[in-house]
XYZ file of C-alpha atoms in Angstrom:
539
model
C 160.819 139.253 140.458
C 159.239 142.071 138.437
C 157.693 140.400 135.363
C 156.284 143.629 133.905
C 159.390 144.133 131.740
C 158.965 140.791 129.976
C 157.060 140.295 126.734
C 155.008 137.141 126.373
C 153.109 135.102 123.799
C 150.092 133.056 124.909
C 149.002 130.224 122.594
C 145.647 128.487 123.105
C 142.950 127.436 120.644
C 140.047 128.029 123.086
C 138.994 131.723 123.417
C 137.780 131.336 127.009
C 141.091 129.802 128.087
C 143.061 132.544 126.340
C 141.068 135.172 128.204
C 141.402 133.397 131.554
C 145.168 132.801 131.325
C 145.657 136.291 129.889
C 144.104 137.738 133.062
C 146.295 135.509 135.255
C 149.395 136.664 133.376
C 148.399 140.266 133.977
C 148.040 139.418 137.688
C 151.627 138.162 137.541
C 152.764 141.420 135.943
C 152.982 140.196 132.338
C 150.726 142.745 130.679
C 152.657 142.999 127.400
C 151.405 139.700 126.008
C 150.340 138.754 122.469
C 148.019 135.840 121.778
C 147.757 133.167 119.087
C 145.040 130.601 118.397
C 147.089 127.943 116.620
C 150.506 126.949 115.350
C 150.195 129.019 112.176
C 149.492 132.220 114.096
C 152.173 131.407 116.673
C 154.841 130.898 114.001
C 153.838 134.141 112.287
C 154.209 136.082 115.551
C 157.501 134.406 116.500
C 158.897 135.262 113.054
C 158.469 139.031 113.542
C 158.641 139.519 117.323
C 161.110 138.732 120.063
C 159.514 137.178 123.137
C 160.952 136.654 126.600
C 158.487 133.892 127.422
C 155.947 131.696 125.670
C 152.980 130.138 127.448
C 151.473 127.409 125.296
C 148.579 125.029 125.802
C 149.456 121.427 125.009
C 146.289 120.617 123.045
C 145.996 123.054 120.131
C 143.368 121.187 118.114
C 143.449 120.114 114.430
C 145.747 117.209 115.289
C 148.521 119.537 116.487
C 149.893 120.130 119.954
C 152.219 122.415 121.848
C 154.980 119.829 121.935
C 155.019 119.754 118.142
C 155.249 123.547 118.069
C 158.142 123.509 120.525
C 160.024 120.893 118.499
C 159.336 122.796 115.275
C 160.708 126.142 116.483
C 163.705 124.482 118.121
C 164.570 122.450 115.006
C 164.154 125.488 112.772
C 166.030 127.581 115.344
C 163.424 130.338 115.050
C 163.043 130.706 118.816
C 166.031 132.100 120.757
C 167.355 129.853 123.493
C 166.957 132.819 125.842
C 163.146 132.591 125.489
C 161.430 130.670 128.296
C 158.769 128.132 127.219
C 156.050 127.066 129.665
C 153.616 124.325 128.637
C 150.104 124.336 130.091
C 148.171 121.080 130.030
C 145.172 119.378 131.496
C 146.788 115.976 130.945
C 148.570 114.604 133.971
C 150.369 112.156 131.674
C 152.224 115.059 130.036
C 155.079 114.645 132.514
C 156.061 111.458 130.672
C 155.994 113.279 127.312
C 157.947 116.218 128.721
C 160.733 114.199 130.319
C 161.041 111.897 127.314
C 161.050 114.538 124.583
C 164.208 115.620 122.780
C 163.044 119.237 123.090
C 161.453 119.655 126.500
C 159.815 122.885 127.678
C 161.486 124.787 130.476
C 158.603 123.703 132.682
C 154.949 122.685 132.539
C 151.857 123.477 134.574
C 148.824 121.245 135.137
C 145.412 122.939 134.865
C 143.697 124.300 136.838
C 146.179 126.605 138.573
C 146.140 129.892 140.452
C 147.825 133.141 139.466
C 150.290 132.665 142.316
C 151.243 129.200 141.064
C 151.734 130.618 137.567
C 153.885 133.461 138.941
C 156.071 131.058 140.935
C 156.626 128.843 137.901
C 157.432 131.771 135.584
C 159.803 133.275 138.146
C 161.663 129.979 138.398
C 162.160 129.377 134.687
C 163.031 133.011 133.927
C 165.622 133.013 136.706
C 167.335 130.021 135.108
C 167.163 131.561 131.629
C 168.808 134.728 132.903
C 171.527 132.774 134.713
C 172.372 130.810 131.556
C 171.926 133.758 129.202
C 175.709 134.388 128.782
C 175.989 130.898 127.254
C 172.815 131.075 125.171
C 173.944 134.311 123.531
C 176.789 132.426 121.833
C 174.740 129.430 120.707
C 172.583 129.000 117.624
C 173.098 129.447 113.883
C 175.411 132.453 114.183
C 176.935 131.596 117.511
C 180.522 131.152 118.596
C 181.050 127.798 120.276
C 184.425 128.773 121.684
C 182.914 131.795 123.439
C 179.973 129.707 124.657
C 182.431 127.183 126.098
C 184.315 129.969 127.861
C 181.053 131.189 129.419
C 180.339 127.639 130.623
C 183.709 127.516 132.357
C 183.146 130.962 133.874
C 179.802 129.942 135.352
C 181.237 126.691 136.676
C 184.082 128.623 138.290
C 181.459 130.822 139.983
C 179.797 127.658 141.326
C 176.497 128.552 139.694
C 173.428 126.981 141.269
C 172.653 125.749 137.770
C 175.991 123.948 137.452
C 174.378 120.718 136.232
C 172.604 122.573 133.421
C 175.885 124.263 132.538
C 177.647 120.880 132.411
C 174.981 119.591 130.050
C 175.438 122.558 127.712
C 179.215 122.192 127.899
C 179.000 118.513 126.981
C 176.882 119.300 123.930
C 179.386 121.965 122.887
C 182.371 119.643 123.245
C 180.661 117.006 121.103
C 179.747 119.591 118.457
C 183.380 120.753 118.405
C 184.568 117.126 118.071
C 186.460 117.365 121.359
C 185.327 113.882 122.190
C 187.896 112.973 124.854
C 186.976 116.052 126.867
C 183.273 115.299 126.437
C 183.813 111.743 127.614
C 185.656 112.945 130.706
C 182.934 115.497 131.476
C 180.114 112.955 131.254
C 182.037 110.460 133.355
C 182.598 113.128 135.981
C 178.861 113.840 136.126
C 178.013 110.140 136.336
C 180.533 109.665 139.132
C 178.475 112.130 141.158
C 174.954 111.045 140.204
C 173.072 108.876 137.730
C 171.489 111.134 135.114
C 170.103 110.121 131.696
C 171.549 112.952 129.609
C 175.083 112.260 130.874
C 174.688 108.560 130.147
C 173.521 109.275 126.580
C 176.228 111.893 126.133
C 178.852 109.369 127.135
C 177.572 106.950 124.507
C 177.571 109.679 121.848
C 181.162 110.521 122.704
C 182.151 106.858 122.428
C 180.469 106.609 119.023
C 182.196 109.794 117.847
C 185.539 108.231 118.819
C 184.727 105.220 116.668
C 183.837 102.884 119.543
C 180.394 102.043 118.196
C 180.087 98.624 119.819
C 180.789 100.144 123.233
C 178.334 102.955 122.467
C 175.590 100.459 121.562
C 176.191 98.502 124.749
C 176.132 101.693 126.793
C 172.872 102.854 125.184
C 171.277 99.472 125.787
C 172.032 99.777 129.490
C 170.780 103.361 129.474
C 167.446 102.221 128.054
C 167.142 99.623 130.790
C 167.673 102.356 133.380
C 165.629 105.044 131.597
C 163.039 103.261 129.420
C 161.190 106.514 128.606
C 164.198 108.584 127.560
C 163.771 109.181 123.826
C 167.296 110.471 123.195
C 168.581 106.980 124.034
C 166.243 105.391 121.483
C 167.242 107.905 118.813
C 170.979 107.526 119.381
C 170.827 103.724 119.437
C 168.580 103.588 116.353
C 171.096 105.679 114.382
C 173.855 103.228 115.278
C 171.748 100.138 114.534
C 170.719 101.460 111.107
C 174.294 100.914 109.948
C 174.319 97.160 110.565
C 170.931 95.804 111.703
C 168.028 97.743 110.223
C 165.486 95.211 111.485
C 166.622 95.846 115.052
C 166.547 99.584 114.334
C 162.935 99.272 113.161
C 161.960 97.412 116.315
C 163.615 100.075 118.455
C 161.774 102.919 116.711
C 158.530 100.988 117.286
C 159.327 101.007 121.008
C 160.106 104.734 120.936
C 156.737 105.466 119.336
C 155.028 103.717 122.235
C 156.792 106.088 124.609
C 155.866 109.249 122.670
C 154.271 109.315 119.191
C 155.742 111.819 116.735
C 155.551 112.496 113.014
C 159.322 112.362 112.675
C 159.566 108.891 114.199
C 156.619 107.617 112.155
C 158.537 108.756 109.080
C 161.689 107.049 110.344
C 159.744 103.851 111.029
C 158.206 103.947 107.573
C 161.599 104.338 105.900
C 163.107 101.473 107.897
C 160.132 99.198 107.254
C 160.255 100.003 103.534
C 163.964 99.215 103.452
C 163.289 95.978 105.360
C 160.531 95.068 102.861
C 157.966 95.178 105.639
C 155.560 96.933 103.303
C 152.408 96.606 105.396
C 154.062 98.247 108.389
C 155.646 100.884 106.149
C 152.238 101.823 104.747
C 150.766 102.084 108.257
C 153.623 104.305 109.451
C 153.528 106.657 106.482
C 149.727 106.836 106.654
C 149.942 107.897 110.289
C 152.625 110.454 109.454
C 150.331 111.946 106.808
C 147.274 111.940 109.058
C 148.971 113.102 112.269
C 149.281 116.713 111.230
C 146.293 118.376 109.601
C 148.006 121.771 109.629
C 150.757 120.771 107.205
C 153.696 122.164 109.195
C 155.264 118.770 109.871
C 154.532 117.024 106.601
C 157.197 116.036 104.105
C 157.224 114.960 100.469
C 158.857 111.793 101.790
C 155.683 110.811 103.669
C 153.624 110.637 100.486
C 156.476 109.095 98.497
C 156.913 106.360 101.109
C 153.167 105.782 101.238
C 152.991 105.372 97.454
C 155.994 103.026 97.294
C 154.816 100.845 100.188
C 151.396 100.508 98.555
C 152.605 99.589 95.074
C 154.876 96.926 96.565
C 151.673 95.308 97.871
C 149.995 95.531 94.468
C 147.848 98.531 95.463
C 148.552 100.494 92.299
C 145.420 102.665 92.365
C 146.012 103.597 96.018
C 149.692 104.286 95.309
C 148.828 106.707 92.503
C 146.297 108.369 94.822
C 149.129 109.052 97.288
C 151.181 110.578 94.442
C 148.247 112.818 93.563
C 147.792 113.822 97.215
C 151.440 114.874 97.337
C 150.721 117.546 94.742
C 147.704 118.843 96.654
C 149.308 119.324 100.064
C 152.407 121.334 99.178
C 153.270 124.555 97.408
C 154.254 124.037 93.789
C 158.049 124.096 93.540
C 160.604 122.500 91.193
C 161.460 120.042 93.995
C 157.821 118.984 94.300
C 157.475 118.572 90.525
C 160.571 116.361 90.389
C 159.668 114.376 93.501
C 156.071 113.776 92.447
C 156.903 112.731 88.871
C 159.762 110.508 90.082
C 157.515 108.666 92.538
C 154.836 108.296 89.867
C 157.477 106.772 87.589
C 158.495 104.314 90.322
C 154.856 103.269 90.863
C 154.309 102.643 87.137
C 157.613 100.760 86.852
C 156.732 98.511 89.795
C 153.275 97.951 88.267
C 154.858 96.842 84.980
C 153.775 99.849 82.897
C 157.103 100.785 81.297
C 155.573 103.371 78.941
C 153.916 105.356 81.734
C 157.050 104.997 83.878
C 159.223 106.430 81.114
C 156.841 109.348 80.495
C 156.770 110.263 84.189
C 160.555 109.957 84.433
C 160.994 112.293 81.472
C 158.763 114.852 83.210
C 160.843 114.534 86.353
C 164.130 115.010 84.497
C 162.722 118.002 82.590
C 161.742 119.703 85.862
C 165.239 119.507 87.384
C 166.779 122.867 88.307
C 170.194 123.714 89.782
C 170.420 123.707 93.586
C 167.518 121.321 94.165
C 166.922 119.763 97.567
C 168.742 116.485 98.021
C 165.542 114.481 98.697
C 164.237 115.227 95.200
C 167.555 114.244 93.616
C 167.640 110.951 95.500
C 164.057 110.137 94.507
C 164.957 110.872 90.892
C 167.849 108.415 91.144
C 165.401 105.851 92.574
C 163.147 106.372 89.565
C 166.044 105.993 87.136
C 167.025 102.679 88.687
C 163.393 101.494 88.645
C 163.137 102.285 84.915
C 166.457 100.636 84.120
C 168.457 103.816 83.442
C 171.353 102.932 85.715
C 173.841 105.345 84.165
C 171.579 108.332 84.770
C 171.013 107.155 88.341
C 174.756 106.899 88.941
C 175.330 110.399 87.521
C 172.748 111.846 89.894
C 174.152 109.980 92.888
C 177.712 110.979 92.011
C 176.713 114.637 92.030
C 174.872 114.216 95.347
C 177.882 112.457 96.912
C 180.310 115.105 95.658
C 178.090 117.953 96.808
C 177.568 116.428 100.265
C 180.996 114.857 100.681
C 181.110 115.362 104.455
C 177.423 114.803 105.246
C 177.135 111.223 106.482
C 173.341 111.389 106.726
C 173.020 112.293 103.032
C 175.575 109.677 102.011
C 173.639 107.038 103.965
C 170.456 108.025 102.112
C 172.349 107.744 98.829
C 173.476 104.278 99.888
C 169.814 103.514 100.572
C 169.035 104.232 96.909
C 171.620 101.653 95.838
C 170.274 99.237 98.425
C 166.700 99.624 97.160
C 167.960 98.843 93.653
C 169.649 95.664 94.876
C 173.105 97.188 94.420
C 174.236 97.570 98.016
C 177.846 96.461 97.523
C 178.239 98.531 94.383
C 176.859 101.524 96.260
C 179.414 101.174 99.033
C 182.279 101.059 96.528
C 180.801 103.837 94.373
C 180.273 106.284 97.227
C 183.639 105.530 98.795
C 185.337 106.120 95.423
C 183.489 109.426 95.050
C 184.580 110.578 98.507
C 188.160 109.546 97.726
C 188.056 111.498 94.449
C 186.868 114.636 96.250
C 189.666 114.335 98.803
C 192.131 113.893 95.924
C 190.772 117.024 94.205
C 191.423 119.096 97.320
C 194.853 117.528 97.817
C 195.809 118.059 94.157
C 194.829 121.717 94.378
C 196.925 122.166 97.537
C 199.882 120.466 95.839
C 199.552 122.755 92.793
C 199.460 125.825 95.018
C 202.563 124.692 96.923
C 204.416 124.064 93.643
C 203.789 127.639 92.530
C 200.816 127.017 90.238
C 198.404 128.965 92.398
C 196.223 130.238 89.551
C 195.730 126.710 88.223
C 194.866 125.430 91.691
C 192.423 128.284 92.213
C 190.717 127.638 88.862
C 190.313 123.961 89.754
C 188.729 124.813 93.099
C 186.533 127.547 91.611
C 185.041 125.097 89.124
C 184.309 122.571 91.848
C 182.878 125.172 94.254
C 180.572 126.596 91.587
C 179.374 123.115 90.690
C 178.943 121.913 94.284
C 177.189 124.620 96.352
C 176.706 122.339 99.397
C 180.334 121.228 99.694
C 181.708 123.451 102.445
C 185.222 121.982 102.261
C 185.640 122.839 98.594
C 184.207 126.345 99.056
C 186.552 127.009 101.977
C 189.576 125.889 99.963
C 188.449 128.020 97.008
C 188.178 131.081 99.268
C 191.613 130.434 100.784
C 193.132 130.072 97.299
C 191.648 133.445 96.346
C 193.148 135.023 99.455
C 196.529 133.487 98.720
C 196.364 135.218 95.335
C 195.503 138.489 97.102
C 198.515 137.993 99.360
C 200.780 137.292 96.375
C 199.495 139.746 93.770
C 197.508 142.298 95.755
C 193.780 142.793 96.146
C 191.474 143.124 93.166
C 187.703 143.501 93.220
C 187.339 140.129 91.504
C 189.492 138.221 94.002
C 187.953 139.900 97.048
C 184.447 139.186 95.759
C 185.402 135.571 95.075
C 186.870 135.046 98.541
C 183.808 136.603 100.150
C 181.357 134.635 97.993
C 182.904 131.264 98.754
C 183.067 131.923 102.516
C 179.366 132.810 102.517
C 178.674 129.677 100.451
C 180.610 127.494 102.915
C 178.836 129.099 105.858
C 175.458 128.410 104.260
C 176.423 124.794 103.545
C 177.852 124.050 106.999
C 178.105 126.830 109.539
C 179.839 124.448 111.947
C 182.631 123.350 109.596
C 185.855 123.214 111.631
C 187.876 125.095 108.959
C 185.405 127.911 108.386
C 187.000 130.029 111.098
C 190.380 129.776 109.351
C 188.933 131.195 106.126
C 187.144 133.982 108.007
C 190.330 135.040 109.797
C 192.281 135.128 106.532
C 189.581 137.258 104.936
C 189.690 139.713 107.818
C 193.457 139.848 107.481
C 193.792 140.292 103.718
C 190.566 141.940 102.551
C 191.184 145.655 101.983
C 189.231 148.476 103.591
C 185.798 148.784 102.011
C 185.600 145.071 101.153
C 182.201 143.359 101.617
C 181.593 142.401 105.244
C 180.803 138.853 106.259
C 177.336 138.213 107.694
C 178.856 135.665 110.090
C 180.935 138.396 111.722
C 177.802 139.729 113.496
């Protein structure tokens, strides 16, 4: 294979190693190769360049490593799936990390190695990337799952030598498209041929998606017995256990951390321990999350908030306030940070019995609120309101969060966690369920009005809700469809076309994978006149 046409990025913190591997890459034919010394430089280069392959050393210094970089760019979706990622490491134990990780590199190479060994490995992973490229081109933020699925079937029909990889991608697609019966059949077919961990976990995920959570838990338990280092099994089972046995979920995350430490799981452990009132363990977990990454790329406001709350619960008021102060020093100043920091400070003072200081901090937090804030800041503000005894304000905040994220179960579970922390678990369940029911009724009422001939009234109702709830994709989609129904009935006007376009873009930003988004897009293409604004998601 001629590698001279491929562009690479080499990441290593040691100058001598960069020079040595750079020479070996040139021997392989990869002469067009940029270099980076650390995660910050690597991210900057990835943001402005398109690379065919990335060669990254595992140990990048400053408490960061190549695995963290890989997980970061995959989670942020800043690295195309068509880009090959080769990890270089001097640690023979990396195989365990690689096979266990949620985001594994395409391959890894143990140092020292020859140029020929490097060439052979690059040739192998690039060959696979090129074979699967037709699928990868339709995946990602702006992808088309239906087209990706069609490419999977085409490659399977051609009896691709990478058929097992294609089956894995197809299973993920079917689950994402909520075609759970088909996914279940696919995974069973794979397992009938050979035992493989991803198919076993996929089968459990499909069972859970169908509502068979008990069967999914049992299946995941057996999978962990067979594959005790497979982190996806821990993560899937922990998510299920969090709904009914958070102590068991905490214990499971502890086990996962022994397999492969990560900032994300330390944060998850801290949150579970805090919820379980295991404050000593929560403090340890959040402290490790804060200390793990010296570069700041993986840190979250939640780490410092959790650290402060776990400390004050143990009577460590001075240390808790120090964590609040540290939060302000490690992040860029934003409205979200101002709200989050003041809200946590208010919680610390309230727990310490200083009602005056708690009220002053809460007032600062409320004054800093701006429209469109991140949900984490809003939830922390609700926590602070409950801690200071302002239950009505807390409920107003949580109602808005629940309405805005009506279909986001992860956000709704976090909102339930706020009620749980306030000792109002049952009320929270009823409150959030009532809010979801009210949002469904709003959509249904608007549809009923439109069907009865009161289209303008229905559209006005949906417009108000869509403008108030920028993260509610369902409402935005219905508002855009109502605008297009008016275009169909009365003809196109600049105002109606702009409204339909604006709400589709809003829905796409809120949830690009919403199952009804395609319906709105097709209607827009059908009814929008020539010269109307184009949709970014058409590209």
